[in-house]
Amino acid sequence: PNPNRPLREDLVLQASLEAYGGVRREGRLSDRALEFVLRRKTLLYSTERRAVAERVYALLRRQRTVDYLLEHSHRNFETLDGTRQDVMRLATSRILHGEDPNYVSRTCGLSGQDLTVLDRLPDAAAELDALPEAKRFPIAASLPDFLAEKFRAVFGKDASRAAEAMNERAPLFARVNALKGDRAQLQDRLAAEDVESTKPTALSPFGIVMETRLNIFSLQNFKDGWLEIQDEGSQLLGMLVDAPPTRVVDACAGAGGKTLQLAAQMKNRGDLHALDVDEGRMEDLRKRARRAGVHNVRTQIIPPEGPEAEAALAPLKGLADRVLVDAPCSGTGTFRRKPDARYRLTPESLAEHVARQKALLARFATLVKPGGRLIYGTCSVLREENEEVVEDFLSQHPEFTVRPVAEVLGAELGAKVSSGPFLRLAPHTHGTDGFFGAVLVRAK
């Protein structure tokens, strides 16, 4: 297809409205809503599909800002019917993201009186800028009030920069499968497949940054197991495990991005136990392991809680050199990729995450052998889910002490990615998703 062919804006708008409606009105997850709509729109060119995805994500990232601007540009915005509101939202978001206002007003599907709303946006933006900081920040950052407060607590004077970076499009990171070769070899192999524009990640020695418009899954190198899609921050968290080729447990393995990284650290030797509560994700992991040529992984479905969960873990009690607990969390570090997650999070659901994190850490700590290590990680930037969970655990488990991550990653890399003894990554400081990591050593 010709990439310079003009977009058929009416088709793009229709698909964008359907996908956006799926997220905001039917409560679907953004990636699922897009997949559902785009699968049925077989006539769209690839450039148009991309435009739909980009516009829907862009609007979700800036939802609060866009709604503020429209409520201040249109006297009775709240009373309009849903579709008309959404057409205005999509147009406003495009202008907010730097598209030419004249082009937007010609192609946005608004007409007559509705179009004049776009002319009033600059004045509404000036009103937003004039608000006192405590009022302005949550709207400009497009965060629910309670999260905006937490961002300010965690990032202090950098809160605006942190939120801005969370509202940008994430790069596409891949990790070389070290069982096959190294990063330079992967780049050569990709170049042979006409994928020229890859560059090494700044922090992870195993990562490359790829062109986001690429369909990685169609690459021969992907099918041959040479690379996995994995955020650079996640790669650094995996490196904290520093897994020896003995007995290692990935306690919340999910679809297994980090499991495969650990298998490569272990050079496919020893026993790597991948545990999860979800059969579907485990099936994904098995497929990915086969593709990657990984054969030291043993998958195990475990019950989520109660005596059955304890019984399932009994055979591993006190036997593991490393246990990784990459805990389910608020996902506040991944807003670039899952922009709608911020509107689903509530103070209550955050409290549930924290309670679950504390329970998981205590449960899986029992698998660590004397002298072994427990690695705790989240893709959250909030202190409650990170430092505070670790402090709570240590207060009840005096046999564990913190090992500074710089001692595991080496002084040079450690200095770049740690805050005190912990791994602390965020988009505005490292260009990665937001991650936290702690290494806890059990006394001999």
Short mmCIF file of C-alpha atoms in Angstrom, two decimals:
data_model
loop_
_atom_site.label_atom_id
_atom_site.label_comp_id
_atom_site.label_asym_id
_atom_site.label_seq_id
_atom_site.Cartn_x
_atom_site.Cartn_y
_atom_site.Cartn_z
CA PRO A 1 0.00 0.00 0.00
CA ASN A 2 1.09 3.56 -0.71
CA PRO A 3 1.99 5.20 2.61
CA ASN A 4 1.46 8.69 1.14
CA ARG A 5 -2.12 8.02 0.11
CA PRO A 6 -4.41 10.46 1.97
CA LEU A 7 -6.41 8.99 4.85
CA ARG A 8 -10.09 8.41 4.19
CA GLU A 9 -11.01 10.54 7.18
CA ASP A 10 -14.69 9.47 7.29
CA LEU A 11 -13.70 5.81 7.69
CA VAL A 12 -11.00 6.63 10.24
CA LEU A 13 -13.49 8.70 12.26
CA GLN A 14 -16.13 5.96 12.20
CA ALA A 15 -13.67 3.31 13.43
CA SER A 16 -12.21 5.70 16.05
CA LEU A 17 -15.69 6.44 17.42
CA GLU A 18 -16.50 2.75 17.69
CA ALA A 19 -13.23 1.84 19.46
CA TYR A 20 -13.36 4.87 21.77
CA GLY A 21 -17.01 4.14 22.59
CA GLY A 22 -16.02 0.56 23.41
CA VAL A 23 -13.55 1.82 26.01
CA ARG A 24 -15.46 4.76 27.51
CA ARG A 25 -19.05 3.52 27.25
CA GLU A 26 -18.74 -0.27 27.44
CA GLY A 27 -15.72 -0.44 29.75
CA ARG A 28 -13.51 -2.51 27.41
CA LEU A 29 -9.71 -2.39 27.73
CA SER A 30 -8.27 -0.09 25.07
CA ASP A 31 -6.18 -2.69 23.23
CA ARG A 32 -9.11 -5.14 23.15
CA ALA A 33 -11.58 -2.51 21.95
CA LEU A 34 -9.23 -1.51 19.12
CA GLU A 35 -8.54 -5.09 18.14
CA PHE A 36 -12.27 -5.86 18.12
CA VAL A 37 -13.11 -2.90 15.86
CA LEU A 38 -10.12 -3.16 13.52
CA ARG A 39 -10.59 -6.88 12.98
CA ARG A 40 -13.98 -6.19 11.44
CA LYS A 41 -12.89 -3.16 9.39
CA THR A 42 -11.23 -5.16 6.66
CA LEU A 43 -11.27 -2.29 4.14
CA LEU A 44 -8.99 0.05 6.08
CA TYR A 45 -5.43 0.56 4.80
CA SER A 46 -2.65 -0.09 7.31
CA THR A 47 -2.00 3.68 7.56
CA GLU A 48 -5.66 4.18 8.48
CA ARG A 49 -5.58 1.43 11.10
CA ARG A 50 -2.57 3.09 12.63
CA ALA A 51 -4.31 6.47 12.61
CA VAL A 52 -7.32 4.97 14.41
CA ALA A 53 -5.13 3.39 17.10
CA GLU A 54 -3.01 6.52 17.56
CA ARG A 55 -6.01 8.85 17.80
CA VAL A 56 -7.90 6.68 20.25
CA TYR A 57 -4.84 6.26 22.49
CA ALA A 58 -4.01 9.96 22.25
CA LEU A 59 -7.51 10.94 23.35
CA LEU A 60 -7.52 8.43 26.23
CA ARG A 61 -4.22 9.84 27.48
CA ARG A 62 -5.58 13.39 27.45
CA GLN A 63 -9.17 12.66 28.41
CA ARG A 64 -9.45 15.04 31.35
CA THR A 65 -7.68 17.86 29.53
CA VAL A 66 -9.86 17.48 26.45
CA ASP A 67 -13.07 17.42 28.50
CA TYR A 68 -12.02 20.53 30.41
CA LEU A 69 -11.26 22.39 27.16
CA LEU A 70 -14.60 21.39 25.62
CA GLU A 71 -16.64 22.22 28.72
CA HIS A 72 -15.06 25.69 28.60
CA SER A 73 -15.50 26.13 24.83
CA HIS A 74 -19.08 24.93 24.49
CA ARG A 75 -21.83 26.28 26.72
CA ASN A 76 -23.74 23.02 27.09
CA PHE A 77 -21.20 20.35 26.15
CA GLU A 78 -22.47 17.93 28.84
CA THR A 79 -25.98 17.90 27.36
CA LEU A 80 -24.96 16.97 23.78
CA ASP A 81 -25.52 13.41 22.65
CA GLY A 82 -22.63 11.01 23.21
CA THR A 83 -21.52 10.65 19.60
CA ARG A 84 -21.43 14.41 19.02
CA GLN A 85 -19.34 14.80 22.17
CA ASP A 86 -16.95 12.08 21.01
CA VAL A 87 -16.52 13.65 17.55
CA MET A 88 -15.57 16.90 19.30
CA ARG A 89 -13.25 15.06 21.68
CA LEU A 90 -11.37 13.35 18.83
CA ALA A 91 -10.98 16.66 16.97
CA THR A 92 -9.82 18.51 20.09
CA SER A 93 -7.31 15.80 20.91
CA ARG A 94 -5.83 15.95 17.39
CA ILE A 95 -5.27 19.71 17.75
CA LEU A 96 -3.87 19.25 21.25
CA HIS A 97 -1.40 16.74 19.79
CA GLY A 98 -0.11 19.23 17.24
CA GLU A 99 -2.14 18.58 14.07
CA ASP A 100 -2.86 21.66 11.92
CA PRO A 101 -6.17 23.12 13.20
CA ASN A 102 -7.28 24.01 9.65
CA TYR A 103 -6.77 20.45 8.45
CA VAL A 104 -8.52 19.09 11.53
CA SER A 105 -11.56 21.34 11.09
CA ARG A 106 -11.85 20.28 7.42
CA THR A 107 -11.60 16.54 8.21
CA CYS A 108 -13.00 16.06 11.72
CA GLY A 109 -16.64 15.42 10.85
CA LEU A 110 -17.96 18.54 12.62
CA SER A 111 -20.05 21.13 10.81
CA GLY A 112 -21.93 24.38 11.35
CA GLN A 113 -22.11 25.66 14.91
CA ASP A 114 -20.16 22.65 16.23
CA LEU A 115 -17.04 23.69 14.33
CA THR A 116 -16.75 27.02 16.14
CA VAL A 117 -15.91 25.08 19.31
CA LEU A 118 -12.45 24.44 17.84
CA ASP A 119 -11.80 28.19 17.47
CA ARG A 120 -12.40 28.69 21.18
CA LEU A 121 -9.90 26.04 22.32
CA PRO A 122 -6.92 28.45 22.68
CA ASP A 123 -8.92 30.61 25.12
CA ALA A 124 -9.94 27.55 27.14
CA ALA A 125 -6.28 26.44 27.21
CA ALA A 126 -5.28 29.87 28.56
CA GLU A 127 -7.93 29.52 31.30
CA LEU A 128 -6.49 26.13 32.23
CA ASP A 129 -2.96 27.57 32.44
CA ALA A 130 -4.20 30.36 34.70
CA LEU A 131 -5.62 27.99 37.33
CA PRO A 132 -3.74 27.63 40.64
CA GLU A 133 -1.23 24.74 40.36
CA ALA A 134 -3.12 22.34 42.66
CA LYS A 135 -6.21 22.66 40.43
CA ARG A 136 -4.33 22.85 37.13
CA PHE A 137 -2.07 19.83 37.55
CA PRO A 138 -4.67 17.00 37.65
CA ILE A 139 -6.46 18.42 34.58
CA ALA A 140 -3.29 19.16 32.59
CA ALA A 141 -1.79 15.77 33.54
CA SER A 142 -5.15 14.12 32.83
CA LEU A 143 -5.06 12.13 36.07
CA PRO A 144 -7.85 11.45 38.58
CA ASP A 145 -7.44 13.79 41.57
CA PHE A 146 -6.27 11.12 44.01
CA LEU A 147 -3.58 9.90 41.56
CA ALA A 148 -2.46 13.44 40.80
CA GLU A 149 -1.88 13.91 44.51
CA LYS A 150 0.20 10.72 44.67
CA PHE A 151 2.26 11.77 41.62
CA ARG A 152 3.05 15.03 43.39
CA ALA A 153 4.02 13.12 46.55
CA VAL A 154 6.34 10.76 44.63
CA PHE A 155 7.86 13.14 42.06
CA GLY A 156 7.71 16.49 43.88
CA LYS A 157 8.71 19.36 41.62
CA ASP A 158 9.12 16.92 38.72
CA ALA A 159 5.46 15.84 38.87
CA SER A 160 4.50 17.76 35.71
CA ARG A 161 7.45 16.36 33.76
CA ALA A 162 6.64 12.86 35.00
CA ALA A 163 3.00 13.13 33.97
CA GLU A 164 3.90 14.66 30.57
CA ALA A 165 6.23 11.74 29.85
CA MET A 166 3.49 9.27 30.88
CA ASN A 167 1.24 10.88 28.27
CA GLU A 168 3.58 10.35 25.35
CA ARG A 169 3.67 7.38 23.05
CA ALA A 170 5.93 4.61 24.32
CA PRO A 171 8.87 3.39 22.22
CA LEU A 172 8.89 -0.20 21.00
CA PHE A 173 11.55 -2.18 22.88
CA ALA A 174 12.71 -5.71 22.16
CA ARG A 175 15.12 -7.98 24.01
CA VAL A 176 17.56 -10.26 22.23
CA ASN A 177 17.23 -13.91 23.19
CA ALA A 178 20.72 -14.45 24.65
CA LEU A 179 20.36 -18.22 24.07
CA LYS A 180 20.61 -17.47 20.32
CA GLY A 181 23.21 -14.71 20.23
CA ASP A 182 23.94 -11.14 21.26
CA ARG A 183 22.43 -7.78 20.44
CA ALA A 184 24.81 -6.90 17.60
CA GLN A 185 24.06 -10.21 15.88
CA LEU A 186 20.34 -9.58 16.21
CA GLN A 187 20.74 -6.13 14.65
CA ASP A 188 22.65 -7.66 11.72
CA ARG A 189 19.97 -10.30 11.25
CA LEU A 190 17.24 -7.67 11.34
CA ALA A 191 19.11 -5.52 8.82
CA ALA A 192 19.19 -8.56 6.50
CA GLU A 193 15.40 -8.60 6.88
CA ASP A 194 15.26 -4.90 5.86
CA VAL A 195 14.73 -3.66 9.41
CA GLU A 196 17.46 -1.02 9.42
CA SER A 197 16.44 1.52 12.02
CA THR A 198 17.15 -0.31 15.27
CA LYS A 199 19.35 1.11 18.00
CA PRO A 200 20.75 -0.30 21.23
CA THR A 201 18.88 0.58 24.43
CA ALA A 202 20.69 3.05 26.66
CA LEU A 203 20.56 0.98 29.85
CA SER A 204 19.85 -2.69 29.16
CA PRO A 205 22.67 -4.58 27.40
CA PHE A 206 20.07 -6.89 25.83
CA GLY A 207 17.62 -4.37 24.41
CA ILE A 208 17.00 -2.67 21.10
CA VAL A 209 14.64 0.18 20.25
CA MET A 210 12.59 -0.49 17.13
CA GLU A 211 10.48 1.55 14.76
CA THR A 212 6.98 1.57 16.32
CA ARG A 213 5.29 1.22 12.94
CA LEU A 214 6.74 -2.25 12.52
CA ASN A 215 4.73 -5.44 12.86
CA ILE A 216 7.30 -7.45 14.84
CA PHE A 217 5.22 -10.63 14.81
CA SER A 218 5.59 -10.96 11.04
CA LEU A 219 9.41 -10.93 11.16
CA GLN A 220 11.27 -14.16 10.52
CA ASN A 221 13.65 -13.32 13.39
CA PHE A 222 10.66 -13.15 15.72
CA LYS A 223 9.31 -16.50 14.49
CA ASP A 224 12.79 -17.99 14.93
CA GLY A 225 12.86 -16.89 18.57
CA TRP A 226 15.65 -14.31 18.29
CA LEU A 227 13.73 -11.55 20.04
CA GLU A 228 10.88 -10.82 22.44
CA ILE A 229 8.93 -7.62 22.89
CA GLN A 230 9.81 -6.38 26.39
CA ASP A 231 10.07 -2.88 27.84
CA GLU A 232 13.63 -1.85 28.71
CA GLY A 233 12.56 -1.30 32.32
CA SER A 234 11.23 -4.84 32.52
CA GLN A 235 14.57 -6.10 31.18
CA LEU A 236 16.40 -4.26 33.99
CA LEU A 237 14.04 -5.76 36.57
CA GLY A 238 14.80 -9.20 35.09
CA MET A 239 18.53 -8.48 35.40
CA LEU A 240 18.12 -7.94 39.17
CA VAL A 241 17.32 -11.64 39.54
CA ASP A 242 20.82 -12.55 38.36
CA ALA A 243 19.62 -16.16 38.14
CA PRO A 244 22.19 -18.92 38.67
CA PRO A 245 21.65 -22.21 36.79
CA THR A 246 20.21 -23.94 39.85
CA ARG A 247 16.65 -23.54 41.14
CA VAL A 248 14.79 -20.32 40.37
CA VAL A 249 11.10 -19.43 40.78
CA ASP A 250 9.20 -16.83 38.76
CA ALA A 251 6.22 -16.62 41.08
CA CYS A 252 3.87 -14.37 39.05
CA ALA A 253 5.03 -15.41 35.60
CA GLY A 254 2.08 -14.13 33.56
CA ALA A 255 2.74 -14.61 29.84
CA GLY A 256 6.41 -15.09 30.64
CA GLY A 257 8.45 -12.16 29.28
CA LYS A 258 10.75 -12.23 32.30
CA THR A 259 10.65 -16.04 32.59
CA LEU A 260 12.32 -16.32 29.18
CA GLN A 261 14.88 -13.72 30.19
CA LEU A 262 15.69 -15.74 33.32
CA ALA A 263 16.02 -18.93 31.24
CA ALA A 264 18.66 -17.15 29.14
CA GLN A 265 20.48 -15.98 32.31
CA MET A 266 20.53 -19.64 33.39
CA LYS A 267 21.80 -20.69 29.94
CA ASN A 268 18.88 -23.13 29.74
CA ARG A 269 20.28 -25.13 32.69
CA GLY A 270 18.87 -25.85 36.13
CA ASP A 271 15.19 -25.69 37.04
CA LEU A 272 13.13 -22.60 36.37
CA HIS A 273 9.65 -22.83 37.91
CA ALA A 274 7.08 -20.51 36.32
CA LEU A 275 3.97 -20.16 38.48
CA ASP A 276 0.75 -18.34 37.73
CA VAL A 277 -2.94 -18.51 38.57
CA ASP A 278 -4.10 -18.13 34.95
CA GLU A 279 -4.13 -21.10 32.57
CA GLY A 280 -4.45 -18.88 29.46
CA ARG A 281 -1.29 -16.93 30.26
CA MET A 282 0.58 -20.14 31.01
CA GLU A 283 -0.38 -21.51 27.60
CA ASP A 284 1.09 -18.33 26.05
CA LEU A 285 4.27 -18.83 28.05
CA ARG A 286 4.65 -22.43 26.82
CA LYS A 287 4.28 -21.29 23.20
CA ARG A 288 6.80 -18.50 23.68
CA ALA A 289 9.24 -20.87 25.41
CA ARG A 290 9.08 -23.29 22.47
CA ARG A 291 9.74 -20.48 20.02
CA ALA A 292 12.66 -19.19 22.12
CA GLY A 293 14.23 -22.66 22.39
CA VAL A 294 13.84 -22.59 26.18
CA HIS A 295 13.59 -26.02 27.83
CA ASN A 296 14.43 -25.55 31.51
CA VAL A 297 11.02 -24.08 32.41
CA ARG A 298 8.45 -26.02 34.41
CA THR A 299 5.06 -24.33 34.37
CA GLN A 300 2.64 -24.75 37.24
CA ILE A 301 -0.85 -23.33 37.76
CA ILE A 302 -1.33 -22.45 41.43
CA PRO A 303 -4.56 -21.61 43.29
CA PRO A 304 -4.80 -17.88 44.08
CA GLU A 305 -5.01 -18.27 47.87
CA GLY A 306 -5.90 -20.39 50.87
CA PRO A 307 -4.60 -23.79 52.05
CA GLU A 308 -4.61 -25.13 48.45
CA ALA A 309 -2.12 -22.45 47.45
CA GLU A 310 0.14 -23.35 50.38
CA ALA A 311 -0.06 -27.05 49.49
CA ALA A 312 0.84 -26.35 45.85
CA LEU A 313 4.03 -24.58 46.96
CA ALA A 314 5.07 -27.08 49.65
CA PRO A 315 7.50 -29.04 47.40
CA LEU A 316 9.51 -25.84 46.78
CA LYS A 317 9.67 -24.60 50.39
CA GLY A 318 13.12 -23.34 51.33
CA LEU A 319 14.74 -24.69 48.15
CA ALA A 320 15.02 -21.75 45.70
CA ASP A 321 18.18 -19.70 45.12
CA ARG A 322 16.10 -16.90 43.61
CA VAL A 323 12.40 -16.09 43.79
CA LEU A 324 11.04 -13.29 41.62
CA VAL A 325 7.73 -11.77 42.73
CA ASP A 326 6.74 -9.44 39.90
CA ALA A 327 3.52 -8.53 41.65
CA PRO A 328 0.20 -7.54 40.10
CA CYS A 329 -0.11 -3.79 40.67
CA SER A 330 -1.88 -0.56 39.75
CA GLY A 331 0.09 -0.32 36.51
CA THR A 332 0.79 3.38 37.17
CA GLY A 333 4.16 2.89 35.47
CA THR A 334 2.56 1.72 32.20
CA PHE A 335 0.13 4.56 31.46
CA ARG A 336 1.98 5.25 28.19
CA ARG A 337 0.89 1.83 26.93
CA LYS A 338 -2.43 1.47 28.77
CA PRO A 339 -3.71 5.02 28.98
CA ASP A 340 -7.22 4.05 30.09
CA ALA A 341 -5.95 2.23 33.22
CA ARG A 342 -5.72 5.53 35.13
CA TYR A 343 -9.50 6.03 35.00
CA ARG A 344 -10.18 2.52 36.33
CA LEU A 345 -7.96 2.88 39.37
CA THR A 346 -9.68 3.94 42.61
CA PRO A 347 -8.35 4.40 46.15
CA GLU A 348 -10.17 1.14 47.01
CA SER A 349 -8.64 -0.89 44.17
CA LEU A 350 -5.20 0.52 45.05
CA ALA A 351 -5.67 -0.66 48.66
CA GLU A 352 -6.60 -4.13 47.34
CA HIS A 353 -3.41 -4.23 45.23
CA VAL A 354 -1.30 -3.34 48.28
CA ALA A 355 -2.93 -6.01 50.45
CA ARG A 356 -2.37 -8.61 47.71
CA GLN A 357 1.27 -7.55 47.22
CA LYS A 358 2.00 -7.96 50.92
CA ALA A 359 0.34 -11.39 50.96
CA LEU A 360 2.20 -12.60 47.85
CA LEU A 361 5.58 -11.43 49.11
CA ALA A 362 5.07 -13.18 52.45
CA ARG A 363 3.84 -16.38 50.77
CA PHE A 364 6.63 -16.68 48.20
CA ALA A 365 9.35 -15.68 50.69
CA THR A 366 8.93 -19.16 52.19
CA LEU A 367 10.41 -20.69 49.02
CA VAL A 368 13.75 -18.86 49.41
CA LYS A 369 16.54 -20.99 50.82
CA PRO A 370 19.00 -19.65 53.43
CA GLY A 371 21.39 -17.33 51.61
CA GLY A 372 18.99 -17.10 48.65
CA ARG A 373 17.34 -13.97 47.31
CA LEU A 374 13.79 -12.68 46.99
CA ILE A 375 13.35 -10.08 44.22
CA TYR A 376 10.24 -7.90 44.47
CA GLY A 377 9.12 -5.83 41.48
CA THR A 378 6.15 -3.82 40.23
CA CYS A 379 5.29 -1.68 37.22
CA SER A 380 4.02 1.00 39.59
CA VAL A 381 5.51 4.36 40.55
CA LEU A 382 3.58 4.66 43.84
CA ARG A 383 5.38 4.39 47.19
CA GLU A 384 2.49 2.40 48.75
CA GLU A 385 3.08 -0.49 46.34
CA ASN A 386 6.86 -0.27 46.40
CA GLU A 387 9.02 1.00 49.27
CA GLU A 388 6.17 0.67 51.77
CA VAL A 389 5.45 -2.97 50.85
CA VAL A 390 9.15 -3.79 51.26
CA GLU A 391 9.35 -1.95 54.61
CA ASP A 392 6.27 -3.80 55.85
CA PHE A 393 7.72 -7.16 54.78
CA LEU A 394 11.11 -6.51 56.44
CA SER A 395 9.45 -5.47 59.70
CA GLN A 396 7.86 -8.93 59.87
CA HIS A 397 10.73 -10.96 58.37
CA PRO A 398 13.92 -9.92 60.17
CA GLU A 399 15.79 -12.82 58.49
CA PHE A 400 15.75 -10.76 55.24
CA THR A 401 17.91 -7.71 54.47
CA VAL A 402 18.02 -5.36 51.49
CA ARG A 403 20.83 -5.77 49.01
CA PRO A 404 21.43 -2.52 47.03
CA VAL A 405 20.62 -3.06 43.35
CA ALA A 406 23.95 -1.45 42.38
CA GLU A 407 25.70 -4.50 43.86
CA VAL A 408 23.77 -6.73 41.45
CA LEU A 409 23.86 -4.52 38.34
CA GLY A 410 27.36 -3.14 38.85
CA ALA A 411 28.24 0.34 40.04
CA GLU A 412 27.99 2.14 36.71
CA LEU A 413 24.54 0.91 35.62
CA GLY A 414 23.37 0.75 39.24
CA ALA A 415 24.03 4.46 39.74
CA LYS A 416 21.88 5.33 36.73
CA VAL A 417 18.83 3.29 37.68
CA SER A 418 18.63 3.25 41.46
CA SER A 419 17.12 5.47 44.05
CA GLY A 420 18.73 4.51 47.36
CA PRO A 421 19.06 0.72 47.41
CA PHE A 422 16.11 0.16 45.02
CA LEU A 423 15.56 0.09 41.26
CA ARG A 424 13.39 3.11 40.37
CA LEU A 425 12.59 3.82 36.72
CA ALA A 426 10.17 6.24 35.07
CA PRO A 427 9.51 7.59 31.57
CA HIS A 428 10.75 11.13 32.35
CA THR A 429 14.01 9.94 33.93
CA HIS A 430 14.89 6.81 31.93
CA GLY A 431 12.59 6.67 28.90
CA THR A 432 11.32 3.29 30.13
CA ASP A 433 7.98 2.43 31.70
CA GLY A 434 7.79 3.06 35.43
CA PHE A 435 9.29 0.17 37.45
CA PHE A 436 10.38 -0.60 40.97
CA GLY A 437 12.67 -3.42 42.07
CA ALA A 438 14.14 -4.59 45.40
CA VAL A 439 16.56 -7.42 46.17
CA LEU A 440 16.08 -9.04 49.59
CA VAL A 441 18.59 -11.59 50.86
CA ARG A 442 17.70 -14.31 53.33
CA ALA A 443 20.25 -14.85 56.08
CA LYS A 444 22.41 -17.99 55.91
#
